[in-house]
Short mmCIF file of C-alpha atoms in Angstrom, two decimals:
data_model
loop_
_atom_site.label_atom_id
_atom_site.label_comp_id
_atom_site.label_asym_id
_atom_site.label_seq_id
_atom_site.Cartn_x
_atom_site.Cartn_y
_atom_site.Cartn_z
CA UNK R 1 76.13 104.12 72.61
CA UNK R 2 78.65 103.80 75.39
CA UNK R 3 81.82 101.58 74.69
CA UNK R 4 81.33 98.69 77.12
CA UNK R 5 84.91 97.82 78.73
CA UNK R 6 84.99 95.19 81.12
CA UNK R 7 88.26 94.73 83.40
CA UNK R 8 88.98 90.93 84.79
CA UNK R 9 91.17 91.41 87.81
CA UNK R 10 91.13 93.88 90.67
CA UNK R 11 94.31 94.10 91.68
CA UNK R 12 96.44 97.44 91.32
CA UNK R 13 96.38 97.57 87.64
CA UNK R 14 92.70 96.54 87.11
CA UNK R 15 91.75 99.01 89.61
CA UNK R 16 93.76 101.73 88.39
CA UNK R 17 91.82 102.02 84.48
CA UNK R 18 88.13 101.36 87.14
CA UNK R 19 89.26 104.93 89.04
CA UNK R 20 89.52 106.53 85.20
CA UNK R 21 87.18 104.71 83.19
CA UNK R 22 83.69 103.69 83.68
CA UNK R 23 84.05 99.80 83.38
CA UNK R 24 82.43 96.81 84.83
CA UNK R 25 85.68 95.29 87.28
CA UNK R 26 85.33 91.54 87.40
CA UNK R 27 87.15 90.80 90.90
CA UNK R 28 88.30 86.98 91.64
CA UNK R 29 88.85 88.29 95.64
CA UNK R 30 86.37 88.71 98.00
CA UNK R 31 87.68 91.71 98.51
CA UNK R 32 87.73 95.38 97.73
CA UNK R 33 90.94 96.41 95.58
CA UNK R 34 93.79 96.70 98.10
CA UNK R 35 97.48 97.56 97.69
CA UNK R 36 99.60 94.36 97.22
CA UNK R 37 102.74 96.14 98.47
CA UNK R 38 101.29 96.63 101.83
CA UNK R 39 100.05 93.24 103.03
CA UNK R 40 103.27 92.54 104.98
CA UNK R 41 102.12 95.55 107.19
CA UNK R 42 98.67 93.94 107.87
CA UNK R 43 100.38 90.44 108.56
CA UNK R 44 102.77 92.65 110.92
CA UNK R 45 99.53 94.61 112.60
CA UNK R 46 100.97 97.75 111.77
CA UNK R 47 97.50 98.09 109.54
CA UNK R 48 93.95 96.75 109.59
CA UNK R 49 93.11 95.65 106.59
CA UNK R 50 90.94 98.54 105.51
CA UNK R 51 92.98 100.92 105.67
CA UNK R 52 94.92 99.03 102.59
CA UNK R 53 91.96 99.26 100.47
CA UNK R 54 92.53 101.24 97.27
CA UNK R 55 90.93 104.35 96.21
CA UNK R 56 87.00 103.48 95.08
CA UNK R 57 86.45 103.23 91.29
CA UNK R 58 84.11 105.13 88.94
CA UNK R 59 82.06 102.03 88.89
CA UNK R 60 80.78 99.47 91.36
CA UNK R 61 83.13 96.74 91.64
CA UNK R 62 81.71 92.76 91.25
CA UNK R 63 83.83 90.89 94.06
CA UNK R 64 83.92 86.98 93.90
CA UNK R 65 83.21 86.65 90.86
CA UNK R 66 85.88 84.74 88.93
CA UNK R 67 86.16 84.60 85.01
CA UNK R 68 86.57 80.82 83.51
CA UNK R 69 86.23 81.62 79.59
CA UNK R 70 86.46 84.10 76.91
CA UNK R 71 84.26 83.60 73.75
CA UNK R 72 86.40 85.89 71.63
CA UNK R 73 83.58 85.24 68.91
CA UNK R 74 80.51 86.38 70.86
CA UNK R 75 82.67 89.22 72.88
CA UNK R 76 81.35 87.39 76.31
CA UNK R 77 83.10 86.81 79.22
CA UNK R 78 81.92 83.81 80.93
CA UNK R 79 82.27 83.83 85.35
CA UNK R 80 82.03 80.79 87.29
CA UNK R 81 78.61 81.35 88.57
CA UNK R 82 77.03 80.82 84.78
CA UNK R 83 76.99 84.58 84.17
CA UNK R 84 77.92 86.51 80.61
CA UNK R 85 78.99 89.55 80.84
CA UNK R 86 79.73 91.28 77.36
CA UNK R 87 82.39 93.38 76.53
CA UNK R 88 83.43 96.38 73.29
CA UNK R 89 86.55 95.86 74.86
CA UNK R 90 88.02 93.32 77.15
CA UNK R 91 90.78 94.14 79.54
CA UNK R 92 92.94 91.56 81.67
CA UNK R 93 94.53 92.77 84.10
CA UNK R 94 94.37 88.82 86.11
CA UNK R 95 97.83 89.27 87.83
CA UNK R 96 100.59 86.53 89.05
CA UNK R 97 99.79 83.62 90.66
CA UNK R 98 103.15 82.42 93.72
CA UNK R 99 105.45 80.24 92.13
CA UNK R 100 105.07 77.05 94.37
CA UNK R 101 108.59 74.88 94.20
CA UNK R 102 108.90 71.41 93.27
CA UNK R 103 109.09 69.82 97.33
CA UNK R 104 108.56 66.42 98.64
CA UNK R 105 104.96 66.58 100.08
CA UNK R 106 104.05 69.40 98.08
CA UNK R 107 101.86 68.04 95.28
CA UNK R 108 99.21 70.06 93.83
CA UNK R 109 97.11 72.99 94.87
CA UNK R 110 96.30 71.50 98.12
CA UNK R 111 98.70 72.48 100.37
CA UNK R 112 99.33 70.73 104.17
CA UNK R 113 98.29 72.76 106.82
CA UNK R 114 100.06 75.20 108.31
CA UNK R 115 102.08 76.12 104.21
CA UNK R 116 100.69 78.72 102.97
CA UNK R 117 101.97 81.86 99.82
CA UNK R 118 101.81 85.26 101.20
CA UNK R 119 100.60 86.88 97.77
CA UNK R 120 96.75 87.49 98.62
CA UNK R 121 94.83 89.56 101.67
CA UNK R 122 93.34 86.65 102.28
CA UNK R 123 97.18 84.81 102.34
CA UNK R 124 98.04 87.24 105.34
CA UNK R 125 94.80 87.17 107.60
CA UNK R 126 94.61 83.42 107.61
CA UNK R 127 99.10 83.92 108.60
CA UNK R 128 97.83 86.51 111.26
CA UNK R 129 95.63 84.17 113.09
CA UNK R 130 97.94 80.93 112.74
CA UNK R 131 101.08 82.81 114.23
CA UNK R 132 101.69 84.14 117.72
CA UNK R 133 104.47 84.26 120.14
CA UNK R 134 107.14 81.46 120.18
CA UNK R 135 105.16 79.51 116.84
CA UNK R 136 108.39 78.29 114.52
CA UNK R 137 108.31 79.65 111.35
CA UNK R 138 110.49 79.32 108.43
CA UNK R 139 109.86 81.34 105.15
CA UNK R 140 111.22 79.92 101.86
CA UNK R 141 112.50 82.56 99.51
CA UNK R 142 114.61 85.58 100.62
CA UNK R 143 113.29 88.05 97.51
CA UNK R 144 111.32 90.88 98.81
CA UNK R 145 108.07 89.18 99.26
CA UNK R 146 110.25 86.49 101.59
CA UNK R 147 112.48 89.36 103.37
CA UNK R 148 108.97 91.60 103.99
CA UNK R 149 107.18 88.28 105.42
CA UNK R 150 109.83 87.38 107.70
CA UNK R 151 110.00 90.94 109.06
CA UNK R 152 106.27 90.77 109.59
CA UNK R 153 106.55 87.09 111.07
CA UNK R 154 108.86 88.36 113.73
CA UNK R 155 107.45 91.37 114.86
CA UNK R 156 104.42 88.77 115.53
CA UNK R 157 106.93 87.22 117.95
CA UNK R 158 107.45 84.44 115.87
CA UNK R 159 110.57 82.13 115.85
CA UNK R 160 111.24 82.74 112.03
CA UNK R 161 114.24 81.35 109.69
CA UNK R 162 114.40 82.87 106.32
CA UNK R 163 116.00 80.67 103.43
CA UNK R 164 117.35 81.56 100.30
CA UNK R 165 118.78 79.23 98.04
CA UNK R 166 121.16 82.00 96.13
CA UNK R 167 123.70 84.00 97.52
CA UNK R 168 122.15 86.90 98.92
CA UNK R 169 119.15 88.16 100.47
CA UNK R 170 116.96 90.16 97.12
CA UNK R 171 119.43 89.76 94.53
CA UNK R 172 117.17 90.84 92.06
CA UNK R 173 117.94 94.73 93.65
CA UNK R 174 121.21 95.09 95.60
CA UNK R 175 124.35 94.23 95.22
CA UNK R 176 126.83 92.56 97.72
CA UNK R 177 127.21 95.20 99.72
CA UNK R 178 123.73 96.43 100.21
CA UNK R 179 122.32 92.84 100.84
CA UNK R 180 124.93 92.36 103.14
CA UNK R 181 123.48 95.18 105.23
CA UNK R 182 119.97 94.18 105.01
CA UNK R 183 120.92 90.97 106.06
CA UNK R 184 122.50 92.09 108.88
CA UNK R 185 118.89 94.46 109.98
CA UNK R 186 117.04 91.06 109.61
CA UNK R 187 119.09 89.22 111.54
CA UNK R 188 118.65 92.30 114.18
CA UNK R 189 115.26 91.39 114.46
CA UNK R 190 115.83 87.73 115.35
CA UNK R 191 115.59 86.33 112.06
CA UNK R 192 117.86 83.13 111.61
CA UNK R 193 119.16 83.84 107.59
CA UNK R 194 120.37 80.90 105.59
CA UNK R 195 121.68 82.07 101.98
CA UNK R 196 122.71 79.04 99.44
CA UNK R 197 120.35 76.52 101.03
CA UNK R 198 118.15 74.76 99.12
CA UNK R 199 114.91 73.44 100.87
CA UNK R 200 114.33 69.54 99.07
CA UNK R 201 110.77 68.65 101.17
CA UNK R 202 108.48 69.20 103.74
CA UNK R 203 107.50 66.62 106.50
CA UNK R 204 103.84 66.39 107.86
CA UNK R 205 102.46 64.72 110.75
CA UNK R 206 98.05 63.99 109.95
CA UNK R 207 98.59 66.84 107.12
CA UNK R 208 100.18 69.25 108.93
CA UNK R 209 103.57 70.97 108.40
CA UNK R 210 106.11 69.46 110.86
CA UNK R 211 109.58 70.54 109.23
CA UNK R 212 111.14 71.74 106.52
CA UNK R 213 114.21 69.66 105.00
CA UNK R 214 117.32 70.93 103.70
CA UNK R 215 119.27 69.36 101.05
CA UNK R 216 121.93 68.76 102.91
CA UNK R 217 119.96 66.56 105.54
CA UNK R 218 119.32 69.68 108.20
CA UNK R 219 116.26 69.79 109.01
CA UNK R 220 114.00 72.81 110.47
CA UNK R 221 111.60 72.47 113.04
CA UNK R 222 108.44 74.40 111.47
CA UNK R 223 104.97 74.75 112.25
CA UNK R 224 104.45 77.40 109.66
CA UNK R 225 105.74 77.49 106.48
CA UNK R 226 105.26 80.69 104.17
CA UNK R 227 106.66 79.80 100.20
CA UNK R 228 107.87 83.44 98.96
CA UNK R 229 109.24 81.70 95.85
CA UNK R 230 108.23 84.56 93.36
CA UNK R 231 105.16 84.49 91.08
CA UNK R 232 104.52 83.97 87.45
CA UNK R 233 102.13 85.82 85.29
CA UNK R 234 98.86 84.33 84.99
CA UNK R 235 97.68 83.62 81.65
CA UNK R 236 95.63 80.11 81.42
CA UNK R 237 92.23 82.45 80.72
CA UNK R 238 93.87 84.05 77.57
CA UNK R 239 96.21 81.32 76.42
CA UNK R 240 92.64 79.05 76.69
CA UNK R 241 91.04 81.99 74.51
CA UNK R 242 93.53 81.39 71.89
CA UNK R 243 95.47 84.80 72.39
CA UNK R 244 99.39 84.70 72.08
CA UNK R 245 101.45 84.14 75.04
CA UNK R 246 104.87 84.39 76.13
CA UNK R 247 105.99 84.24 79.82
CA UNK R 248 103.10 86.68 79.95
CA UNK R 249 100.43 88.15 77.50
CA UNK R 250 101.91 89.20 74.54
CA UNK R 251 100.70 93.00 74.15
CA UNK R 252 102.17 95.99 71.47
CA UNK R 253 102.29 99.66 72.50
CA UNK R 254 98.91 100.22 73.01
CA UNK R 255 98.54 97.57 75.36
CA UNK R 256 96.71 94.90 72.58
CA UNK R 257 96.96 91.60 73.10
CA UNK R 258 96.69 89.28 69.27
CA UNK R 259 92.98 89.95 69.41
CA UNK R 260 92.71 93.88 69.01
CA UNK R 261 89.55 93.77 71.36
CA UNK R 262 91.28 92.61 74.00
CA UNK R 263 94.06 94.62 75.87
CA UNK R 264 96.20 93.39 79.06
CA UNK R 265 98.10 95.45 81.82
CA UNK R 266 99.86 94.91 85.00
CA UNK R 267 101.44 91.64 86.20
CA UNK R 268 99.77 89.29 83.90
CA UNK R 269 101.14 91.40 80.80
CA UNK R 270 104.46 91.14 78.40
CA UNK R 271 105.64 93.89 76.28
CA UNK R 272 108.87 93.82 74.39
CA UNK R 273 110.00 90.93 76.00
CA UNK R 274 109.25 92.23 79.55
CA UNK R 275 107.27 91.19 82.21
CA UNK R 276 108.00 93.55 85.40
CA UNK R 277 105.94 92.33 88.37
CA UNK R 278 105.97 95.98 89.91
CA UNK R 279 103.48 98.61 91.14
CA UNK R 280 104.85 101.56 89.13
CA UNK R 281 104.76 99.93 85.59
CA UNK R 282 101.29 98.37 86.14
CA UNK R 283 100.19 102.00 86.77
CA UNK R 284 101.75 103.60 84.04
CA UNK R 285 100.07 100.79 81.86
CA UNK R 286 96.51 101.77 83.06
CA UNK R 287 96.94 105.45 82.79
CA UNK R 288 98.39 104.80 79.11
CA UNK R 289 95.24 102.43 78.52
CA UNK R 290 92.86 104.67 79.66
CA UNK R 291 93.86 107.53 77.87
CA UNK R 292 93.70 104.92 74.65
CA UNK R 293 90.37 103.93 75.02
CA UNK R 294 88.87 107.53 76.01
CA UNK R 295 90.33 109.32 73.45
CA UNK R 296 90.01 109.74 69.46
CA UNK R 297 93.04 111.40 69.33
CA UNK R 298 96.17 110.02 67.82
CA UNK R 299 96.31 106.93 70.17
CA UNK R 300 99.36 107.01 73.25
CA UNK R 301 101.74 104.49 73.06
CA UNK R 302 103.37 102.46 75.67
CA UNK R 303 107.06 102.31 75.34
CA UNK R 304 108.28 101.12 78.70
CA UNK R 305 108.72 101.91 82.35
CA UNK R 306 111.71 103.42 83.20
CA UNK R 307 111.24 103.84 87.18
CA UNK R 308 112.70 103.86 90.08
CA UNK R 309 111.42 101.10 93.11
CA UNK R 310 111.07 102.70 96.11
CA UNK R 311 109.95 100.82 99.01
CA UNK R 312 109.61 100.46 102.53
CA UNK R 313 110.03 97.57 104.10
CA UNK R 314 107.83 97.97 107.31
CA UNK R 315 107.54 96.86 110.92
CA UNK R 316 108.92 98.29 114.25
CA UNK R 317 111.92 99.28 112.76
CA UNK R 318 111.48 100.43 108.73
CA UNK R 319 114.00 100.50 106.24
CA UNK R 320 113.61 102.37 103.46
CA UNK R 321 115.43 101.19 99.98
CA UNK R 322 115.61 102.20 96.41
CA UNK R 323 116.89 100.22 93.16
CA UNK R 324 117.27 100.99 89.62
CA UNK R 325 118.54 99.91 86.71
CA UNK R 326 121.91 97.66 86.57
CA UNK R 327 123.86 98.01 89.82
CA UNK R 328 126.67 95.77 88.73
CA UNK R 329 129.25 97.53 86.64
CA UNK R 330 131.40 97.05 83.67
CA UNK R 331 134.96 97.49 82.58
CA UNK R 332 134.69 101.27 82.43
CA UNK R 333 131.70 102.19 84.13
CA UNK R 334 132.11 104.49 87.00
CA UNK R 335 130.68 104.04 90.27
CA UNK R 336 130.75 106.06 93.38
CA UNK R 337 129.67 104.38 96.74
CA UNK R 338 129.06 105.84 100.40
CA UNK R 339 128.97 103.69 103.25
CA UNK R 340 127.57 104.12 107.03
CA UNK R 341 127.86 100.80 108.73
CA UNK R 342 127.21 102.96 112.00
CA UNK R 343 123.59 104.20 110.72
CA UNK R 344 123.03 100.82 108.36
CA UNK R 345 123.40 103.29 105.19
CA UNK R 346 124.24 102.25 101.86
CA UNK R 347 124.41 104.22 98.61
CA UNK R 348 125.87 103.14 94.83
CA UNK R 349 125.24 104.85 91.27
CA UNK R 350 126.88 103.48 88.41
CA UNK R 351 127.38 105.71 85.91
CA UNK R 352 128.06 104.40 82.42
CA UNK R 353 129.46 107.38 79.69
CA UNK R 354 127.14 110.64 80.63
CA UNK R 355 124.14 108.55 81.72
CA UNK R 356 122.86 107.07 85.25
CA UNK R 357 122.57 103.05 84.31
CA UNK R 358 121.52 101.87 88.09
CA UNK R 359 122.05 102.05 91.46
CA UNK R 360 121.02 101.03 95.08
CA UNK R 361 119.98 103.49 98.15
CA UNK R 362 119.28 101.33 101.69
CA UNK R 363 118.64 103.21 104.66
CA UNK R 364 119.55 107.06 103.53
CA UNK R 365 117.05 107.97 100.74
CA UNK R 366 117.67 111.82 100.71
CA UNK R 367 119.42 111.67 97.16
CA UNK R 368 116.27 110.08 95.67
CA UNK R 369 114.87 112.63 94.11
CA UNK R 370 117.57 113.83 92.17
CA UNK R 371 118.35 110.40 91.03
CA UNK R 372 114.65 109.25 90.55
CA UNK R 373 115.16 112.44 87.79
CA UNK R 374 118.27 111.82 86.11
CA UNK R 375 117.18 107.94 85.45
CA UNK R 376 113.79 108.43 84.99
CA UNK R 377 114.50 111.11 82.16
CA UNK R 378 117.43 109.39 80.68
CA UNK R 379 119.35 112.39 79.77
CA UNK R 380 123.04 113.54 79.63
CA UNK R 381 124.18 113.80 83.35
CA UNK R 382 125.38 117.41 84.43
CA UNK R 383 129.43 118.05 84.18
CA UNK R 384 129.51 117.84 88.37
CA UNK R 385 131.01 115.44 90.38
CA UNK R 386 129.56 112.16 90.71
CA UNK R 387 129.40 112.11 94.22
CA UNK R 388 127.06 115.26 93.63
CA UNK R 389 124.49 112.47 92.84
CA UNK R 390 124.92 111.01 96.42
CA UNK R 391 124.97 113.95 98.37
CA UNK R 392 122.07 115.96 96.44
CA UNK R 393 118.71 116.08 98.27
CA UNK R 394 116.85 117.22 95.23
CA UNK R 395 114.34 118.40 96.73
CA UNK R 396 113.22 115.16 98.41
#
């Protein structure tokens, strides 16, 4: 008899082990599996929705259908229509929910008209048909979620301010210097940028988004609001089951969760004290899983991602970028940059002993491949100079 595997959550992870394994995919969304990273482009036009739609799965997928409870006991999984579905072995893969921020007139999941996350397809069609030429728009959060959104928002012909209440536009990735210069392409695109500005409340008018207030008393004319304040992993269905939880789902390195019939992978999971919130790890987490569960070989372990993000922040005029690792160095790291404020070009490696520790590429990507190497395989750098790293294609 078959091992029964069920899968609750179709987003890239979920729908990853459905293309290798013959599961039953329990999908909240209406919704075929799509690729999160590309929803900006669909809010922007540059796709139809469609064409973001993820590679089918071995198995038909059940869309809608959202899973309320686990009965770790019977091995059921209970949905919200009153249906059980069993399970040999259960697999969450449920994602982040958008991290909504403590604002006056922001209580609860009900949100006033015209606020709205930009994590979900449905997030960007229901943006599409609010926005259109000369509609104010400010976008809270300047992460890449908020930076791709406001991009998208403007090539709409939208009159868009982007906030950020740290220092720089995606800290998280670049340094100074690099968010610097994608500040100044979003600004080129008739984005007004506000870095250290904390937004305190929203006002409404009949429960609508009017403005969005500043804590230091400015306010900003809005009839669209889009909250980009990062996500958190979403674990009420197995912290309600009883399974052990961190800031995600506590799993070991074969993806178990405290209950060794239950696995998780992708947003939603924790391993060694690491939740990553990325594209690449979720899919080396399902290709690890699936080999787990389909083989009776000694089992595959998970011991990490070690990847380079490479993205591409689209729109009329796309800008490529790459981040790894630490990009701030220490006392005696070395680090070799190359500017080209002419061609909006950045590129940084920091180097710390004979290994690559991080670095930045925005704009010029034609070292990536040799660098997506050397960090990815964590191995003694060659005896060449550093600025060899920069200036290599590699075959990219």
């Amino acid at each position: 008899m078959s091992t029964r595997i069920v899968v609750v959550g179709g987003g890239t992870a979920g729908a990853r082990l459905a293309q290798r394994l013959p599961v039953t995919l329990l999908g909240e969304e209406p919704h075929a599996p799509y690729n999160r990273v590309l929803l900006a482009d669909v809010l922007a036009g540059r796709y139809a929705p469609e064409v973001i739609a993820l590679p089918g799965t071995r198995e038909p997928v059940r869309l809608g259908v959202r899973a309320v409870r686990i009965d770790r006991a019977a091995r059921t999984v209970e949905c919200a229509d009153g249906s059980l579905v069993g399970y040999d072995r259960l697999v969450l893969a449920t994602g982040s929910n958008p991290v909504l921020p403590p604002l006056r007139g922001l209580r609860g999941a009900a949100l006033p008209e015209g606020v709205h996350p930009f994590r979900t397809l449905d997030d960007c069609l229901t943006l599409r048909a609010l926005v259109r030429p000369g509609v104010r728009a400010v976008v809270i959060g300047g992460g890449l979620l908020g930076v791709s959104a406001a991009r998208a928002l403007a090539a709409l012909g939208a009159e868009v301010v982007l906030t950020q209440q740290g220092e720089r536009l995606m800290e998280r990735q670049l340094d100074v210097q690099a968010s610097a210069l994608l500040r100044d392409h979003v600004e080129s695109l008739g984005v007004e940028v506000h870095t250290e500005c904390r937004v305190s409340g929203l006002r409404q008018r009949e429960g609508a988004v009017t403005a969005v207030e500043l804590a230091d008393g400015f306010v900003l004319d809005a009839q669209v609001v889009v909250l980009a304040c990062g996500v958190r992993p979403r674990t009420a269905l197995a912290r309600e089951a009883g399974l052990d939880v961190g800031r995600g789902v506590l799993v070991d390195d074969e993806l178990r969760t405290s209950d060794p019939y239950i696995h998780a992978i992708g947003d939603c999971a924790e391993h060694e004290g690491r939740v990553y919130g990325l594209a690449g790890p979720a899919l080396e987490q399902a290709d690890v899983l699936a080999e787990l569960l389909a083989t009776t070989d000694p089992a595959p372990r998970y011991t990490g991602t070690r990847a380079l993000t490479r993205l591409t922040l689209g729109g009329p005029h796309p800008l490529d970028l790459a981040a790894f690792g630490d990009a701030t160095a220490q006392p005696g790291d070395d680090v070799v940059q190359l500017t080209d404020a002419t061609q909006g070009a950045y590129r940084k490696v920091v180097v710390r002993g004979d290994r690559l520790v991080g670095g930045v590429l925005l704009g010029d990507l034609a070292a990536v491949g040799a660098l997506a190497r050397a960090w990815e395989g964590d191995e003694a750098l060659p005896e060449a100079p550093l600025l060899h790293l920069l200036t290599h294609d590699g075959g990219s």
